mmCIF file of N, CA and C in Angstrom:
data_model
loop_
_atom_site.group_PDB
_atom_site.id
_atom_site.type_symbol
_atom_site.label_atom_id
_atom_site.label_comp_id
_atom_site.label_asym_id
_atom_site.label_seq_id
_atom_site.Cartn_x
_atom_site.Cartn_y
_atom_site.Cartn_z
ATOM 1 N N MET A 1 -17.234 -2.002 0.540
ATOM 2 C CA MET A 1 -17.977 -1.711 1.878
ATOM 3 C C MET A 1 -17.619 -1.375 2.068
ATOM 4 N N THR A 2 -16.018 -1.199 2.644
ATOM 5 C CA THR A 2 -15.374 -0.142 3.447
ATOM 6 C C THR A 2 -15.495 1.047 2.831
ATOM 7 N N ALA A 3 -15.423 2.123 1.520
ATOM 8 C CA ALA A 3 -15.951 2.654 0.656
ATOM 9 C C ALA A 3 -17.381 3.057 1.534
ATOM 10 N N ALA A 4 -18.185 2.575 1.167
ATOM 11 C CA ALA A 4 -19.713 2.962 1.299
ATOM 12 C C ALA A 4 -19.937 3.320 2.723
ATOM 13 N N GLY A 5 -18.976 2.189 3.640
ATOM 14 C CA GLY A 5 -19.187 3.247 5.244
ATOM 15 C C GLY A 5 -18.878 4.591 5.249
ATOM 16 N N ARG A 6 -17.855 4.698 4.783
ATOM 17 C CA ARG A 6 -17.181 6.026 4.568
ATOM 18 C C ARG A 6 -17.647 7.116 4.343
ATOM 19 N N GLU A 7 -18.146 6.797 3.737
ATOM 20 C CA GLU A 7 -18.643 8.177 2.423
ATOM 21 C C GLU A 7 -20.441 8.426 1.904
ATOM 22 N N LEU A 8 -20.568 7.261 2.630
ATOM 23 C CA LEU A 8 -22.977 7.232 2.485
ATOM 24 C C LEU A 8 -23.458 6.488 3.763
ATOM 25 N N GLY A 9 -21.983 6.426 5.072
ATOM 26 C CA GLY A 9 -22.833 6.323 5.984
ATOM 27 C C GLY A 9 -23.459 4.633 6.345
ATOM 28 N N TYR A 10 -23.489 3.844 5.321
ATOM 29 C CA TYR A 10 -23.576 2.983 4.917
ATOM 30 C C TYR A 10 -23.624 1.569 6.514
ATOM 31 N N ARG A 11 -24.325 0.540 6.782
ATOM 32 C CA ARG A 11 -24.084 -0.494 8.169
ATOM 33 C C ARG A 11 -25.262 -0.996 7.209
ATOM 34 N N PRO A 12 -24.133 -2.744 6.768
ATOM 35 C CA PRO A 12 -25.034 -3.593 7.168
ATOM 36 C C PRO A 12 -25.917 -4.120 8.244
ATOM 37 N N VAL A 13 -26.739 -4.406 7.663
ATOM 38 C CA VAL A 13 -27.962 -5.382 8.058
ATOM 39 C C VAL A 13 -27.459 -6.935 9.042
ATOM 40 N N THR A 14 -26.392 -7.356 8.491
ATOM 41 C CA THR A 14 -26.328 -8.688 9.085
ATOM 42 C C THR A 14 -24.803 -8.693 7.913
ATOM 43 N N ASN A 15 -23.619 -10.250 8.184
ATOM 44 C CA ASN A 15 -22.779 -10.160 8.304
ATOM 45 C C ASN A 15 -23.047 -11.575 7.346
ATOM 46 N N TYR A 16 -21.531 -11.833 6.528
ATOM 47 C CA TYR A 16 -21.484 -12.805 6.456
ATOM 48 C C TYR A 16 -21.808 -14.310 6.421
ATOM 49 N N LEU A 17 -21.385 -14.494 7.575
ATOM 50 C CA LEU A 17 -21.488 -15.856 8.587
ATOM 51 C C LEU A 17 -22.840 -15.470 8.699
ATOM 52 N N THR A 18 -23.577 -14.507 9.688
ATOM 53 C CA THR A 18 -25.038 -14.588 10.102
ATOM 54 C C THR A 18 -25.881 -15.412 8.674
ATOM 55 N N ALA A 19 -26.002 -14.354 7.610
ATOM 56 C CA ALA A 19 -26.355 -14.926 6.395
ATOM 57 C C ALA A 19 -26.560 -15.875 5.817
ATOM 58 N N LEU A 20 -24.808 -16.635 5.964
ATOM 59 C CA LEU A 20 -25.103 -17.570 5.116
ATOM 60 C C LEU A 20 -26.114 -19.225 4.665
ATOM 61 N N PRO A 21 -26.041 -19.147 6.393
ATOM 62 C CA PRO A 21 -27.435 -20.448 6.242
ATOM 63 C C PRO A 21 -28.376 -19.954 5.823
ATOM 64 N N ALA A 22 -29.178 -19.463 5.184
ATOM 65 C CA ALA A 22 -30.493 -19.191 4.579
ATOM 66 C C ALA A 22 -29.749 -18.598 3.766
ATOM 67 N N VAL A 23 -28.513 -18.306 2.747
ATOM 68 C CA VAL A 23 -28.944 -17.970 2.038
ATOM 69 C C VAL A 23 -28.318 -19.664 1.084
ATOM 70 N N VAL A 24 -27.861 -20.432 2.166
ATOM 71 C CA VAL A 24 -27.743 -21.968 1.674
ATOM 72 C C VAL A 24 -28.903 -23.019 1.807
ATOM 73 N N ASP A 25 -29.919 -22.371 2.535
ATOM 74 C CA ASP A 25 -30.787 -23.353 2.384
ATOM 75 C C ASP A 25 -32.440 -23.110 1.131
ATOM 76 N N TRP A 26 -32.416 -21.220 0.818
ATOM 77 C CA TRP A 26 -32.434 -21.527 -0.718
ATOM 78 C C TRP A 26 -32.129 -21.640 -1.277
ATOM 79 N N VAL A 27 -30.689 -21.374 -1.767
ATOM 80 C CA VAL A 27 -29.692 -22.167 -3.239
ATOM 81 C C VAL A 27 -30.374 -23.493 -2.725
ATOM 82 N N VAL A 28 -30.457 -24.181 -1.821
ATOM 83 C CA VAL A 28 -30.742 -26.061 -1.944
ATOM 84 C C VAL A 28 -32.206 -26.160 -2.128
ATOM 85 N N GLU A 29 -32.850 -25.487 -1.902
ATOM 86 C CA GLU A 29 -34.306 -24.961 -1.881
ATOM 87 C C GLU A 29 -34.945 -24.886 -3.694
ATOM 88 N N THR A 30 -34.561 -24.570 -3.937
ATOM 89 C CA THR A 30 -34.479 -23.505 -5.091
ATOM 90 C C THR A 30 -34.189 -25.068 -6.249
ATOM 91 N N ALA A 31 -32.945 -25.182 -6.214
ATOM 92 C CA ALA A 31 -32.409 -26.185 -6.862
ATOM 93 C C ALA A 31 -33.092 -28.373 -6.602
ATOM 94 N N ARG A 32 -34.331 -27.812 -5.875
ATOM 95 C CA ARG A 32 -34.189 -29.035 -5.607
ATOM 96 C C ARG A 32 -35.909 -29.277 -6.643
ATOM 97 N N GLN A 33 -36.268 -27.393 -6.615
ATOM 98 C CA GLN A 33 -37.605 -27.677 -7.177
ATOM 99 C C GLN A 33 -38.077 -27.463 -9.142
ATOM 100 N N ARG A 34 -35.730 -27.411 -9.684
ATOM 101 C CA ARG A 34 -35.810 -27.523 -11.583
ATOM 102 C C ARG A 34 -34.525 -27.679 -11.557
ATOM 103 N N ASP A 35 -34.660 -28.221 -12.386
ATOM 104 C CA ASP A 35 -33.172 -28.303 -12.781
ATOM 105 C C ASP A 35 -32.288 -26.938 -12.624
ATOM 106 N N TRP A 36 -30.717 -27.232 -11.617
ATOM 107 C CA TRP A 36 -30.380 -26.056 -11.340
ATOM 108 C C TRP A 36 -29.991 -24.624 -12.407
ATOM 109 N N ARG A 37 -29.290 -24.999 -13.748
ATOM 110 C CA ARG A 37 -29.721 -24.208 -14.823
ATOM 111 C C ARG A 37 -30.138 -23.395 -14.923
ATOM 112 N N THR A 38 -32.104 -24.126 -14.734
ATOM 113 C CA THR A 38 -33.005 -23.475 -15.132
ATOM 114 C C THR A 38 -33.224 -22.189 -14.126
ATOM 115 N N ALA A 39 -32.893 -22.626 -12.501
ATOM 116 C CA ALA A 39 -32.665 -22.083 -11.791
ATOM 117 C C ALA A 39 -32.199 -20.618 -11.198
ATOM 118 N N PHE A 40 -30.750 -20.663 -11.815
ATOM 119 C CA PHE A 40 -29.848 -19.877 -11.736
ATOM 120 C C PHE A 40 -29.495 -19.656 -13.248
ATOM 121 N N PRO A 41 -30.362 -18.281 -13.664
ATOM 122 C CA PRO A 41 -30.036 -18.670 -15.571
ATOM 123 C C PRO A 41 -28.385 -17.650 -15.037
ATOM 124 N N VAL A 42 -28.539 -17.321 -14.253
ATOM 125 C CA VAL A 42 -27.545 -15.731 -14.919
ATOM 126 C C VAL A 42 -25.746 -16.842 -14.542
ATOM 127 N N PHE A 43 -26.007 -17.680 -12.768
ATOM 128 C CA PHE A 43 -24.520 -18.537 -13.119
ATOM 129 C C PHE A 43 -24.433 -19.354 -14.346
ATOM 130 N N VAL A 44 -25.614 -19.664 -15.446
ATOM 131 C CA VAL A 44 -25.176 -20.127 -16.520
ATOM 132 C C VAL A 44 -24.832 -18.978 -17.267
ATOM 133 N N ARG A 45 -25.228 -18.109 -17.222
ATOM 134 C CA ARG A 45 -24.711 -17.226 -18.527
ATOM 135 C C ARG A 45 -23.383 -16.899 -18.329
ATOM 136 N N ALA A 46 -23.003 -16.546 -17.041
ATOM 137 C CA ALA A 46 -21.647 -16.860 -16.604
ATOM 138 C C ALA A 46 -20.326 -17.141 -16.689
ATOM 139 N N HIS A 47 -20.764 -18.523 -16.598
ATOM 140 C CA HIS A 47 -19.882 -20.355 -16.163
ATOM 141 C C HIS A 47 -20.134 -21.033 -17.209
ATOM 142 N N GLY A 48 -21.482 -21.409 -18.375
ATOM 143 C CA GLY A 48 -21.430 -22.025 -19.051
ATOM 144 C C GLY A 48 -22.466 -22.939 -17.929
ATOM 145 N N PRO A 49 -22.947 -23.898 -18.697
ATOM 146 C CA PRO A 49 -23.990 -25.517 -17.900
ATOM 147 C C PRO A 49 -23.484 -26.231 -17.532
ATOM 148 N N ASP A 50 -22.276 -26.426 -18.397
ATOM 149 C CA ASP A 50 -21.268 -27.337 -17.868
ATOM 150 C C ASP A 50 -20.208 -27.319 -16.639
ATOM 151 N N ALA A 51 -20.861 -26.008 -16.248
ATOM 152 C CA ALA A 51 -19.951 -25.404 -15.060
ATOM 153 C C ALA A 51 -19.227 -26.704 -13.612
ATOM 154 N N PHE A 52 -20.356 -28.056 -13.817
ATOM 155 C CA PHE A 52 -19.883 -28.550 -12.735
ATOM 156 C C PHE A 52 -19.172 -29.629 -13.260
ATOM 157 N N ASP A 53 -18.137 -30.228 -13.529
ATOM 158 C CA ASP A 53 -17.484 -31.834 -14.058
ATOM 159 C C ASP A 53 -17.858 -32.618 -12.437
ATOM 160 N N TYR A 54 -18.850 -33.365 -12.765
ATOM 161 C CA TYR A 54 -19.071 -33.911 -11.379
ATOM 162 C C TYR A 54 -18.131 -35.020 -11.824
ATOM 163 N N THR A 55 -17.781 -34.739 -12.675
ATOM 164 C CA THR A 55 -16.887 -36.906 -12.937
ATOM 165 C C THR A 55 -15.546 -36.786 -12.351
ATOM 166 N N ALA A 56 -14.884 -35.558 -12.851
ATOM 167 C CA ALA A 56 -13.616 -35.058 -12.136
ATOM 168 C C ALA A 56 -13.720 -35.124 -9.800
ATOM 169 N N GLU A 57 -15.209 -34.180 -10.351
ATOM 170 C CA GLU A 57 -15.157 -34.397 -8.680
ATOM 171 C C GLU A 57 -15.402 -35.548 -8.079
ATOM 172 N N ASP A 58 -15.548 -36.566 -8.207
ATOM 173 C CA ASP A 58 -16.332 -37.929 -8.188
ATOM 174 C C ASP A 58 -14.906 -38.535 -8.012
ATOM 175 N N SER A 59 -13.957 -38.553 -8.685
ATOM 176 C CA SER A 59 -12.979 -38.686 -9.298
ATOM 177 C C SER A 59 -11.857 -37.932 -7.831
ATOM 178 N N TRP A 60 -12.616 -37.033 -7.775
ATOM 179 C CA TRP A 60 -11.091 -36.260 -6.843
ATOM 180 C C TRP A 60 -12.031 -36.775 -4.872
ATOM 181 N N LEU A 61 -12.474 -37.079 -5.137
ATOM 182 C CA LEU A 61 -13.417 -37.312 -3.939
ATOM 183 C C LEU A 61 -12.969 -38.716 -3.409
ATOM 184 N N ALA A 62 -12.681 -38.785 -4.448
ATOM 185 C CA ALA A 62 -12.342 -40.925 -4.398
ATOM 186 C C ALA A 62 -11.667 -40.905 -3.691
ATOM 187 N N THR A 63 -10.556 -40.284 -3.805
ATOM 188 C CA THR A 63 -8.301 -39.961 -3.561
ATOM 189 C C THR A 63 -8.655 -39.699 -1.731
ATOM 190 N N ARG A 64 -9.818 -38.953 -1.950
ATOM 191 C CA ARG A 64 -9.752 -38.588 0.197
ATOM 192 C C ARG A 64 -10.617 -40.166 0.438
#
């Protein structure tokens, strides 16, 4: 982004912290409407349909 600003005069319309709540709301709403693998096919292609190991996550959380 620094190069885009310097070479092209690009200026972002928002920043990460300002945009994040809307992005999270969109992800949650989109996933609520259908299976996440259908909702986010590009993610599935990049990381596989078993990208989330819920058993390992639950085990990790249980130790906290």
